[in-house]
GROMACS .gro file of C-alpha atoms in nm:
model
  433
    1MET     CA    1   0.027   0.033  -0.004
    2PHE     CA    2   0.281   0.222   0.099
    3LYS     CA    3   0.521   0.119  -0.172
    4LEU     CA    4   0.811   0.084   0.066
    5LYS     CA    5   1.049  -0.096  -0.159
    6GLU     CA    6   0.994   0.160  -0.428
    7ASN     CA    7   1.057   0.431  -0.213
    8GLN     CA    8   1.380   0.260  -0.069
    9THR     CA    9   1.277   0.270   0.271
   10ASN     CA   10   1.140   0.032   0.547
   11ALA     CA   11   0.870  -0.008   0.812
   12ARG     CA   12   1.093   0.053   1.107
   13THR     CA   13   1.245   0.357   0.939
   14GLU     CA   14   0.878   0.483   0.860
   15VAL     CA   15   0.768   0.452   1.239
   16MET     CA   16   1.055   0.594   1.357
   17ALA     CA   17   1.053   0.889   1.076
   18GLY     CA   18   0.617   0.930   1.218
   19ILE     CA   19   0.773   0.935   1.604
   20THR     CA   20   1.003   1.211   1.498
   21THR     CA   21   0.792   1.438   1.326
   22PHE     CA   22   0.502   1.401   1.632
   23PHE     CA   23   0.725   1.525   1.876
   24THR     CA   24   0.858   1.815   1.646
   25MET     CA   25   0.489   1.940   1.621
   26VAL     CA   26   0.318   1.824   1.875
   27TYR     CA   27   0.329   2.135   2.057
   28ILE     CA   28   0.071   2.226   1.849
   29VAL     CA   29  -0.161   2.061   2.079
   30VAL     CA   30  -0.045   2.284   2.370
   31VAL     CA   31   0.002   2.600   2.168
   32ASN     CA   32  -0.270   2.643   1.913
   33PRO     CA   33  -0.557   2.603   2.243
   34VAL     CA   34  -0.351   2.901   2.413
   35ILE     CA   35  -0.366   3.144   2.151
   36LEU     CA   36  -0.727   3.104   2.039
   37ALA     CA   37  -0.817   3.088   2.423
   38ASP     CA   38  -0.734   3.429   2.382
   39ALA     CA   39  -1.009   3.443   2.121
   40GLY     CA   40  -1.228   3.324   2.394
   41VAL     CA   41  -1.259   2.981   2.265
   42PRO     CA   42  -1.284   2.712   2.542
   43PHE     CA   43  -0.918   2.536   2.607
   44GLU     CA   44  -1.105   2.205   2.604
   45GLN     CA   45  -1.267   2.287   2.260
   46VAL     CA   46  -0.931   2.345   2.082
   47PHE     CA   47  -0.737   2.098   2.229
   48THR     CA   48  -0.959   1.802   2.123
   49ALA     CA   49  -1.033   2.000   1.791
   50THR     CA   50  -0.674   2.040   1.684
   51ILE     CA   51  -0.609   1.691   1.726
   52LEU     CA   52  -0.934   1.602   1.535
   53ALA     CA   53  -0.844   1.846   1.245
   54THR     CA   54  -0.477   1.686   1.266
   55VAL     CA   55  -0.574   1.326   1.259
   56ILE     CA   56  -0.830   1.381   0.987
   57GLY     CA   57  -0.581   1.565   0.744
   58THR     CA   58  -0.274   1.348   0.811
   59LEU     CA   59  -0.490   1.023   0.769
   60TRP     CA   60  -0.622   1.172   0.451
   61MET     CA   61  -0.241   1.272   0.314
   62ALA     CA   62  -0.117   0.886   0.428
   63LEU     CA   63  -0.408   0.706   0.313
   64PHE     CA   64  -0.504   0.890  -0.070
   65ALA     CA   65  -0.141   1.098  -0.134
   66ASN     CA   66   0.123   0.842   0.054
   67TYR     CA   67   0.377   1.133   0.154
   68PRO     CA   68   0.530   1.219   0.489
   69ILE     CA   69   0.383   1.522   0.517
   70ALA     CA   70   0.196   1.619   0.824
   71ILE     CA   71  -0.107   1.844   0.865
   72ALA     CA   72  -0.197   2.041   1.152
   73PRO     CA   73  -0.382   2.384   1.247
   74GLY     CA   74  -0.093   2.651   1.106
   75MET     CA   75   0.058   2.854   1.304
   76GLY     CA   76   0.045   3.244   1.252
   77LEU     CA   77  -0.290   3.144   1.111
   78ASN     CA   78  -0.425   3.112   1.476
   79ALA     CA   79  -0.292   3.415   1.570
   80PHE     CA   80  -0.457   3.619   1.271
   81PHE     CA   81  -0.780   3.420   1.345
   82ALA     CA   82  -0.747   3.509   1.757
   83TYR     CA   83  -0.561   3.879   1.718
   84SER     CA   84  -0.624   4.005   1.396
   85VAL     CA   85  -1.017   3.887   1.318
   86VAL     CA   86  -1.192   3.843   1.666
   87GLY     CA   87  -0.971   4.065   1.836
   88GLY     CA   88  -0.911   4.374   1.547
   89GLY     CA   89  -1.215   4.559   1.654
   90GLN     CA   90  -1.478   4.383   1.397
   91ASN     CA   91  -1.658   4.318   1.718
   92ILE     CA   92  -1.730   3.953   1.607
   93SER     CA   93  -1.760   3.658   1.816
   94TYR     CA   94  -1.536   3.334   1.750
   95HIS     CA   95  -1.823   3.149   1.601
   96THR     CA   96  -1.878   3.398   1.364
   97ALA     CA   97  -1.482   3.381   1.266
   98PHE     CA   98  -1.506   3.013   1.282
   99ALA     CA   99  -1.813   3.030   1.010
  100ALA     CA  100  -1.532   3.243   0.803
  101VAL     CA  101  -1.268   2.936   0.831
  102PHE     CA  102  -1.567   2.676   0.747
  103VAL     CA  103  -1.656   2.868   0.429
  104ALA     CA  104  -1.259   2.924   0.303
  105GLY     CA  105  -1.235   2.568   0.403
  106LEU     CA  106  -1.529   2.446   0.189
  107ILE     CA  107  -1.396   2.677  -0.127
  108PHE     CA  108  -1.038   2.566  -0.042
  109VAL     CA  109  -1.204   2.218  -0.121
  110ILE     CA  110  -1.339   2.321  -0.465
  111LEU     CA  111  -1.006   2.457  -0.563
  112SER     CA  112  -0.830   2.136  -0.481
  113LEU     CA  113  -1.043   1.935  -0.688
  114THR     CA  114  -1.002   2.166  -0.976
  115PRO     CA  115  -0.673   2.152  -1.160
  116LEU     CA  116  -0.561   2.514  -1.010
  117ARG     CA  117  -0.371   2.404  -0.698
  118GLU     CA  118  -0.181   2.114  -0.907
  119LYS     CA  119  -0.100   2.367  -1.209
  120LEU     CA  120   0.009   2.630  -0.947
  121ILE     CA  121   0.268   2.409  -0.819
  122ASP     CA  122   0.387   2.284  -1.176
  123ALA     CA  123   0.384   2.689  -1.247
  124ILE     CA  124   0.610   2.823  -0.965
  125PRO     CA  125   0.958   2.895  -1.105
  126ASP     CA  126   1.239   2.629  -1.039
  127ASN     CA  127   1.439   2.904  -0.877
  128LEU     CA  128   1.128   3.031  -0.657
  129LYS     CA  129   1.103   2.654  -0.539
  130HIS     CA  130   1.471   2.629  -0.452
  131GLY     CA  131   1.401   2.973  -0.245
  132ILE     CA  132   1.105   2.846  -0.082
  133THR     CA  133   1.312   2.535   0.039
  134ALA     CA  134   1.582   2.715   0.163
  135GLY     CA  135   1.345   3.000   0.316
  136ILE     CA  136   1.159   2.725   0.508
  137GLY     CA  137   1.472   2.584   0.651
  138LEU     CA  138   1.630   2.891   0.763
  139PHE     CA  139   1.272   2.984   0.936
  140VAL     CA  140   1.249   2.598   1.082
  141ALA     CA  141   1.617   2.672   1.216
  142PHE     CA  142   1.537   3.031   1.354
  143ILE     CA  143   1.245   2.893   1.486
  144GLY     CA  144   1.463   2.626   1.702
  145LEU     CA  145   1.723   2.915   1.806
  146ARG     CA  146   1.423   3.143   1.913
  147LEU     CA  147   1.196   2.914   2.167
  148THR     CA  148   1.502   2.808   2.320
  149LYS     CA  149   1.599   3.205   2.368
  150VAL     CA  150   1.975   3.098   2.247
  151ILE     CA  151   1.872   3.418   1.992
  152VAL     CA  152   1.648   3.679   2.202
  153ALA     CA  153   1.507   4.010   2.107
  154ASP     CA  154   1.739   4.316   2.099
  155PRO     CA  155   1.573   4.676   2.113
  156VAL     CA  156   1.886   4.775   1.883
  157ASN     CA  157   1.927   4.502   1.667
  158LEU     CA  158   1.616   4.295   1.695
  159VAL     CA  159   1.772   4.005   1.760
  160LYS     CA  160   2.122   3.900   1.968
  161LEU     CA  161   2.291   3.561   2.094
  162GLY     CA  162   2.106   3.482   2.427
  163ASP     CA  163   2.259   3.373   2.757
  164LEU     CA  164   2.385   3.070   2.660
  165HIS     CA  165   2.401   2.976   3.024
  166ALA     CA  166   2.051   2.945   3.060
  167PRO     CA  167   1.930   2.613   3.114
  168SER     CA  168   1.689   2.633   2.797
  169ALA     CA  169   2.001   2.742   2.603
  170LEU     CA  170   2.233   2.487   2.726
  171LEU     CA  171   2.014   2.210   2.699
  172THR     CA  172   1.949   2.296   2.327
  173ILE     CA  173   2.351   2.312   2.252
  174VAL     CA  174   2.385   1.932   2.431
  175GLY     CA  175   2.133   1.826   2.255
  176LEU     CA  176   2.250   1.953   1.907
  177ALA     CA  177   2.584   1.804   1.989
  178ILE     CA  178   2.452   1.481   2.067
  179THR     CA  179   2.219   1.476   1.767
  180LEU     CA  180   2.487   1.583   1.496
  181ILE     CA  181   2.715   1.306   1.673
  182LEU     CA  182   2.455   1.029   1.610
  183MET     CA  183   2.433   1.158   1.257
  184MET     CA  184   2.798   1.151   1.169
  185LEU     CA  185   2.746   0.784   1.340
  186ARG     CA  186   2.485   0.759   1.029
  187LEU     CA  187   2.257   0.612   1.316
  188ASN     CA  188   1.941   0.558   1.188
  189GLY     CA  189   1.695   0.745   1.375
  190ALA     CA  190   1.942   0.982   1.518
  191ILE     CA  191   1.734   1.278   1.541
  192PHE     CA  192   1.448   1.089   1.734
  193PHE     CA  193   1.703   0.942   1.975
  194GLY     CA  194   1.855   1.269   2.012
  195MET     CA  195   1.519   1.408   2.145
  196ILE     CA  196   1.483   1.109   2.374
  197ILE     CA  197   1.830   1.127   2.529
  198THR     CA  198   1.794   1.540   2.563
  199GLY     CA  199   1.430   1.440   2.673
  200LEU     CA  200   1.603   1.252   2.948
  201ILE     CA  201   1.890   1.518   3.052
  202ALA     CA  202   1.576   1.749   3.085
  203PHE     CA  203   1.431   1.524   3.336
  204PHE     CA  204   1.703   1.440   3.567
  205THR     CA  205   1.825   1.847   3.581
  206GLY     CA  206   1.467   1.933   3.696
  207GLN     CA  207   1.368   2.075   3.344
  208LEU     CA  208   1.113   1.811   3.283
  209SER     CA  209   0.872   1.698   3.514
  210PHE     CA  210   0.502   1.538   3.531
  211ASP     CA  211   0.321   1.763   3.801
  212LYS     CA  212  -0.027   1.748   3.642
  213GLY     CA  213   0.000   1.348   3.577
  214PHE     CA  214  -0.020   1.183   3.267
  215LEU     CA  215  -0.375   1.071   3.166
  216SER     CA  216  -0.671   1.287   3.059
  217PHE     CA  217  -1.018   1.238   2.885
  218PRO     CA  218  -1.085   1.463   2.589
  219SER     CA  219  -1.390   1.650   2.526
  220LEU     CA  220  -1.564   1.926   2.350
  221PRO     CA  221  -1.745   2.153   2.599
  222GLU     CA  222  -1.941   2.319   2.283
  223GLY     CA  223  -1.987   2.018   2.057
  224LEU     CA  224  -2.024   2.155   1.673
  225ILE     CA  225  -1.969   2.493   1.674
  226ILE     CA  226  -2.055   2.493   1.274
  227ALA     CA  227  -2.317   2.292   1.230
  228ASN     CA  228  -2.511   2.459   0.962
  229PRO     CA  229  -2.328   2.538   0.608
  230ILE     CA  230  -2.602   2.778   0.537
  231THR     CA  231  -2.587   2.955   0.871
  232ALA     CA  232  -2.203   2.973   0.812
  233LEU     CA  233  -2.243   3.113   0.467
  234GLY     CA  234  -2.496   3.358   0.608
  235ASP     CA  235  -2.282   3.477   0.881
  236VAL     CA  236  -2.004   3.566   0.669
  237VAL     CA  237  -2.244   3.771   0.427
  238GLN     CA  238  -2.408   3.909   0.727
  239TYR     CA  239  -2.098   4.060   0.833
  240SER     CA  240  -1.910   4.130   0.542
  241LEU     CA  241  -1.627   3.881   0.574
  242TYR     CA  242  -1.485   3.855   0.236
  243ALA     CA  243  -1.175   3.990   0.316
  244VAL     CA  244  -1.116   3.761   0.589
  245VAL     CA  245  -1.238   3.433   0.414
  246PHE     CA  246  -0.975   3.552   0.100
  247SER     CA  247  -0.686   3.607   0.316
  248PHE     CA  248  -0.754   3.251   0.487
  249ILE     CA  249  -0.754   3.102   0.112
  250LEU     CA  250  -0.448   3.300  -0.023
  251VAL     CA  251  -0.192   3.242   0.334
  252THR     CA  252  -0.312   2.852   0.327
  253ILE     CA  253  -0.265   2.780  -0.031
  254PHE     CA  254   0.042   2.935  -0.034
  255ASP     CA  255   0.162   2.797   0.295
  256THR     CA  256   0.051   2.433   0.252
  257THR     CA  257   0.181   2.448  -0.143
  258GLY     CA  258   0.534   2.636  -0.015
  259THR     CA  259   0.592   2.360   0.259
  260MET     CA  260   0.480   2.070   0.033
  261ILE     CA  261   0.739   2.145  -0.217
  262GLY     CA  262   0.990   2.228   0.028
  263VAL     CA  263   0.919   1.870   0.198
  264ALA     CA  264   0.880   1.684  -0.130
  265ASN     CA  265   1.207   1.837  -0.246
  266GLN     CA  266   1.400   1.769   0.040
  267ALA     CA  267   1.274   1.408   0.050
  268LYS     CA  268   1.335   1.391  -0.319
  269LEU     CA  269   0.954   1.300  -0.411
  270MET     CA  270   0.938   1.562  -0.691
  271LYS     CA  271   0.978   1.388  -1.048
  272ASN     CA  272   1.077   1.658  -1.304
  273GLY     CA  273   0.975   1.948  -1.083
  274LYS     CA  274   0.606   1.843  -1.055
  275LEU     CA  275   0.467   1.649  -0.727
  276PRO     CA  276   0.289   1.305  -0.817
  277ARG     CA  277  -0.075   1.262  -0.680
  278ALA     CA  278  -0.062   1.655  -0.554
  279ARG     CA  279  -0.437   1.685  -0.573
  280HIS     CA  280  -0.471   1.418  -0.268
  281ALA     CA  281  -0.192   1.598  -0.126
  282LEU     CA  282  -0.329   1.890  -0.176
  283LEU     CA  283  -0.706   1.784  -0.069
  284SER     CA  284  -0.575   1.720   0.297
  285ASP     CA  285  -0.526   2.037   0.439
  286SER     CA  286  -0.873   2.209   0.289
  287ILE     CA  287  -1.072   1.905   0.379
  288ALA     CA  288  -0.909   1.955   0.749
  289THR     CA  289  -0.945   2.310   0.764
  290ALA     CA  290  -1.359   2.267   0.698
  291ILE     CA  291  -1.379   1.991   0.958
  292GLY     CA  292  -1.167   2.166   1.200
  293ALA     CA  293  -1.368   2.470   1.200
  294MET     CA  294  -1.681   2.263   1.249
  295PHE     CA  295  -1.565   2.171   1.631
  296GLY     CA  296  -1.330   2.480   1.688
  297THR     CA  297  -0.979   2.538   1.541
  298SER     CA  298  -0.819   2.779   1.273
  299PRO     CA  299  -0.717   2.639   0.963
  300THR     CA  300  -0.486   2.381   0.922
  301THR     CA  301  -0.163   2.355   0.687
  302ALA     CA  302   0.127   2.129   0.598
  303TYR     CA  303   0.390   2.121   0.874
  304ILE     CA  304   0.727   2.227   0.823
  305GLU     CA  305   0.830   2.015   1.075
  306SER     CA  306   0.771   1.735   0.897
  307THR     CA  307   1.093   1.773   0.732
  308SER     CA  308   1.255   1.639   1.075
  309GLY     CA  309   1.074   1.329   0.991
  310VAL     CA  310   1.235   1.285   0.621
  311ALA     CA  311   1.557   1.377   0.765
  312ALA     CA  312   1.467   1.052   0.980
  313GLY     CA  313   1.429   0.859   0.674
  314GLY     CA  314   1.040   0.897   0.623
  315ARG     CA  315   0.940   0.903   0.261
  316THR     CA  316   0.595   0.736   0.265
  317GLY     CA  317   0.272   0.788   0.396
  318LEU     CA  318   0.356   0.523   0.683
  319THR     CA  319   0.535   0.798   0.856
  320THR     CA  320   0.206   1.028   0.856
  321LEU     CA  321  -0.009   0.712   0.939
  322THR     CA  322   0.220   0.694   1.248
  323VAL     CA  323   0.205   1.030   1.321
  324ALA     CA  324  -0.183   1.022   1.292
  325GLY     CA  325  -0.176   0.732   1.543
  326LEU     CA  326   0.004   0.909   1.821
  327PHE     CA  327  -0.217   1.229   1.773
  328ILE     CA  328  -0.525   1.039   1.870
  329LEU     CA  329  -0.336   0.854   2.160
  330SER     CA  330  -0.200   1.191   2.275
  331ALA     CA  331  -0.593   1.288   2.314
  332PHE     CA  332  -0.572   1.109   2.624
  333PHE     CA  333  -0.219   1.211   2.720
  334GLY     CA  334  -0.297   1.595   2.738
  335PRO     CA  335  -0.048   1.641   3.050
  336LEU     CA  336   0.224   1.474   2.921
  337VAL     CA  337   0.226   1.558   2.608
  338SER     CA  338   0.183   1.911   2.774
  339ALA     CA  339   0.467   1.830   2.984
  340VAL     CA  340   0.736   1.712   2.695
  341SER     CA  341   0.610   2.026   2.424
  342GLY     CA  342   0.663   2.261   2.672
  343ILE     CA  343   1.037   2.226   2.669
  344SER     CA  344   1.137   2.358   2.356
  345ALA     CA  345   1.476   2.234   2.394
  346ILE     CA  346   1.405   1.875   2.364
  347THR     CA  347   1.264   1.934   1.969
  348ALA     CA  348   1.472   2.242   1.877
  349PRO     CA  349   1.779   2.085   1.780
  350ALA     CA  350   1.579   1.836   1.542
  351LEU     CA  351   1.487   2.169   1.364
  352ILE     CA  352   1.827   2.336   1.379
  353ILE     CA  353   1.957   2.065   1.194
  354VAL     CA  354   1.645   2.017   0.965
  355GLY     CA  355   1.709   2.386   0.854
  356SER     CA  356   2.081   2.321   0.792
  357LEU     CA  357   1.991   2.029   0.529
  358MET     CA  358   1.713   2.217   0.360
  359MET     CA  359   1.936   2.481   0.320
  360GLY     CA  360   2.153   2.312   0.070
  361SER     CA  361   1.843   2.403  -0.221
  362ILE     CA  362   2.040   2.722  -0.227
  363SER     CA  363   2.313   2.589  -0.464
  364ASN     CA  364   2.043   2.506  -0.727
  365ILE     CA  365   1.965   2.871  -0.756
  366ARG     CA  366   2.096   3.068  -1.033
  367TRP     CA  367   2.290   3.323  -0.890
  368HIS     CA  368   2.457   3.451  -1.178
  369ASP     CA  369   2.117   3.581  -1.342
  370LEU     CA  370   1.964   3.857  -1.096
  371ASP     CA  371   1.619   3.804  -1.230
  372GLU     CA  372   1.590   3.493  -1.107
  373ALA     CA  373   1.814   3.524  -0.811
  374PHE     CA  374   1.705   3.810  -0.649
  375PRO     CA  375   1.333   3.685  -0.623
  376ALA     CA  376   1.430   3.364  -0.430
  377PHE     CA  377   1.650   3.572  -0.222
  378LEU     CA  378   1.392   3.789  -0.113
  379THR     CA  379   1.184   3.462  -0.033
  380ILE     CA  380   1.464   3.318   0.166
  381LEU     CA  381   1.544   3.629   0.364
  382ALA     CA  382   1.132   3.742   0.406
  383MET     CA  383   1.033   3.370   0.574
  384PRO     CA  384   1.267   3.403   0.899
  385LEU     CA  385   1.241   3.777   0.911
  386THR     CA  386   0.854   3.808   0.886
  387SER     CA  387   0.773   3.467   1.079
  388SER     CA  388   0.560   3.382   0.762
  389ILE     CA  389   0.626   3.125   0.496
  390SER     CA  390   0.323   3.283   0.290
  391THR     CA  391   0.491   3.673   0.306
  392GLY     CA  392   0.833   3.539   0.157
  393ILE     CA  393   0.627   3.325  -0.135
  394ALA     CA  394   0.422   3.655  -0.176
  395LEU     CA  395   0.749   3.870  -0.207
  396GLY     CA  396   0.874   3.624  -0.446
  397PHE     CA  397   0.585   3.608  -0.631
  398ILE     CA  398   0.549   3.992  -0.670
  399THR     CA  399   0.908   4.059  -0.781
  400TYR     CA  400   0.958   3.758  -0.991
  401PRO     CA  401   0.758   3.869  -1.337
  402LEU     CA  402   0.854   4.248  -1.216
  403LEU     CA  403   1.210   4.195  -1.309
  404LYS     CA  404   1.110   3.942  -1.614
  405LEU     CA  405   0.907   4.199  -1.714
  406VAL     CA  406   1.183   4.468  -1.709
  407ARG     CA  407   1.406   4.205  -1.880
  408ARG     CA  408   1.145   4.199  -2.191
  409LYS     CA  409   1.106   3.812  -2.072
  410TRP     CA  410   0.728   3.788  -1.990
  411SER     CA  411   0.658   3.536  -2.247
  412GLU     CA  412   0.920   3.309  -1.981
  413VAL     CA  413   0.647   3.377  -1.732
  414HIS     CA  414   0.350   3.114  -1.643
  415PRO     CA  415  -0.005   3.309  -1.649
  416LEU     CA  416  -0.073   3.199  -1.316
  417VAL     CA  417   0.219   3.364  -1.169
  418TYR     CA  418   0.091   3.715  -1.273
  419VAL     CA  419  -0.226   3.654  -1.126
  420PHE     CA  420  -0.099   3.548  -0.792
  421ALA     CA  421   0.130   3.837  -0.832
  422VAL     CA  422  -0.182   4.068  -0.829
  423LEU     CA  423  -0.320   3.881  -0.576
  424PHE     CA  424  -0.081   3.906  -0.362
  425PHE     CA  425   0.026   4.249  -0.397
  426ILE     CA  426  -0.385   4.351  -0.285
  427GLN     CA  427  -0.369   4.101   0.009
  428LEU     CA  428  -0.006   4.261   0.156
  429ALA     CA  429  -0.147   4.619   0.059
  430PHE     CA  430  -0.453   4.655   0.173
  431LEU     CA  431  -0.590   4.333   0.362
  432GLN     CA  432  -0.498   4.186   0.709
  433HIS     CA  433  -0.226   3.950   0.684
   0.00000   0.00000   0.00000
């Protein structure tokens, strides 16, 4: 079913890769409820909804697309939901905001059933694809360094080196060294075993504790938040949430598309610049977005943390099937998951190493052609500096056709690139993002 031999892998490697991906992204079941709680959504509701959306999207990816790319509610999209849509002065409740997410999800499903999204992947210029991959790598590494305070905010230069004697930073450095040594020794599952050893160090040094126990039962205090599609559509019309729906669609399309390209490139799953079974892969996040909104969570996206599983050897849907199974189990281990995911230093070494691996795509960019190189460079630069994959992609999409027009090479640009360049310009200039 998963064509393990064809993809030059085996069941043990895939399961280990799935476990690795799970531990690098499981923080979302804690962080997402915390962020959406600021919009008034009950913590327990979002916790369970987050797991439901993740399991549905990831299972679809595993069983129909056969890719090691996990799906879950997106960071950034949850903040946009909580602080711009609900808390942005529009005087709407989170129930109404979820209606906008649901409608966006339905439109997203329709778009995914058409050739548009699949053609978009083919239309993205190769140098932008390499830039997207490298930019995500830099962004991933930056997240790992920032979460563990190896890098901290600076009022003068925005960022600076943190206190390396701080427990979190020190544990990250030790974990990074251990994981790199295991990788140099070519140990299968080196990233996962690195996290296990780092976790043990955290436990014995008192940084990791399990004060709240290990088990709890999941619940949905409000049941289905969106039960009637017609009512949801009526809410969007009544509150004129068209710009919100458009923003959700545009950002999610490119967040997911860019991440899928980055992960697929790293796993060498792209064939002649194209992603096989792209339609099924792209349906996974759109279906999960619509269903997730019904239960009470923000839009889903492909997760950049999937790169850690790919680095551990994951190549097929068996990796993501493992991820989905572990998320189902995590629903009953809320306190345990919360404790482990609350120690960023356990997973940060994996993010930093994966970031370095993804940066290798830079070597494929045609740096001697400025009209090809600069959009890729801007994409790479913008992702970590704006903390947004989609913003980096947007700037790349806008500058690429402009430079081609100046060079009188407009015929080299796919028409879809022009269309989305205009849409991205409108979104960045006039809409919330």
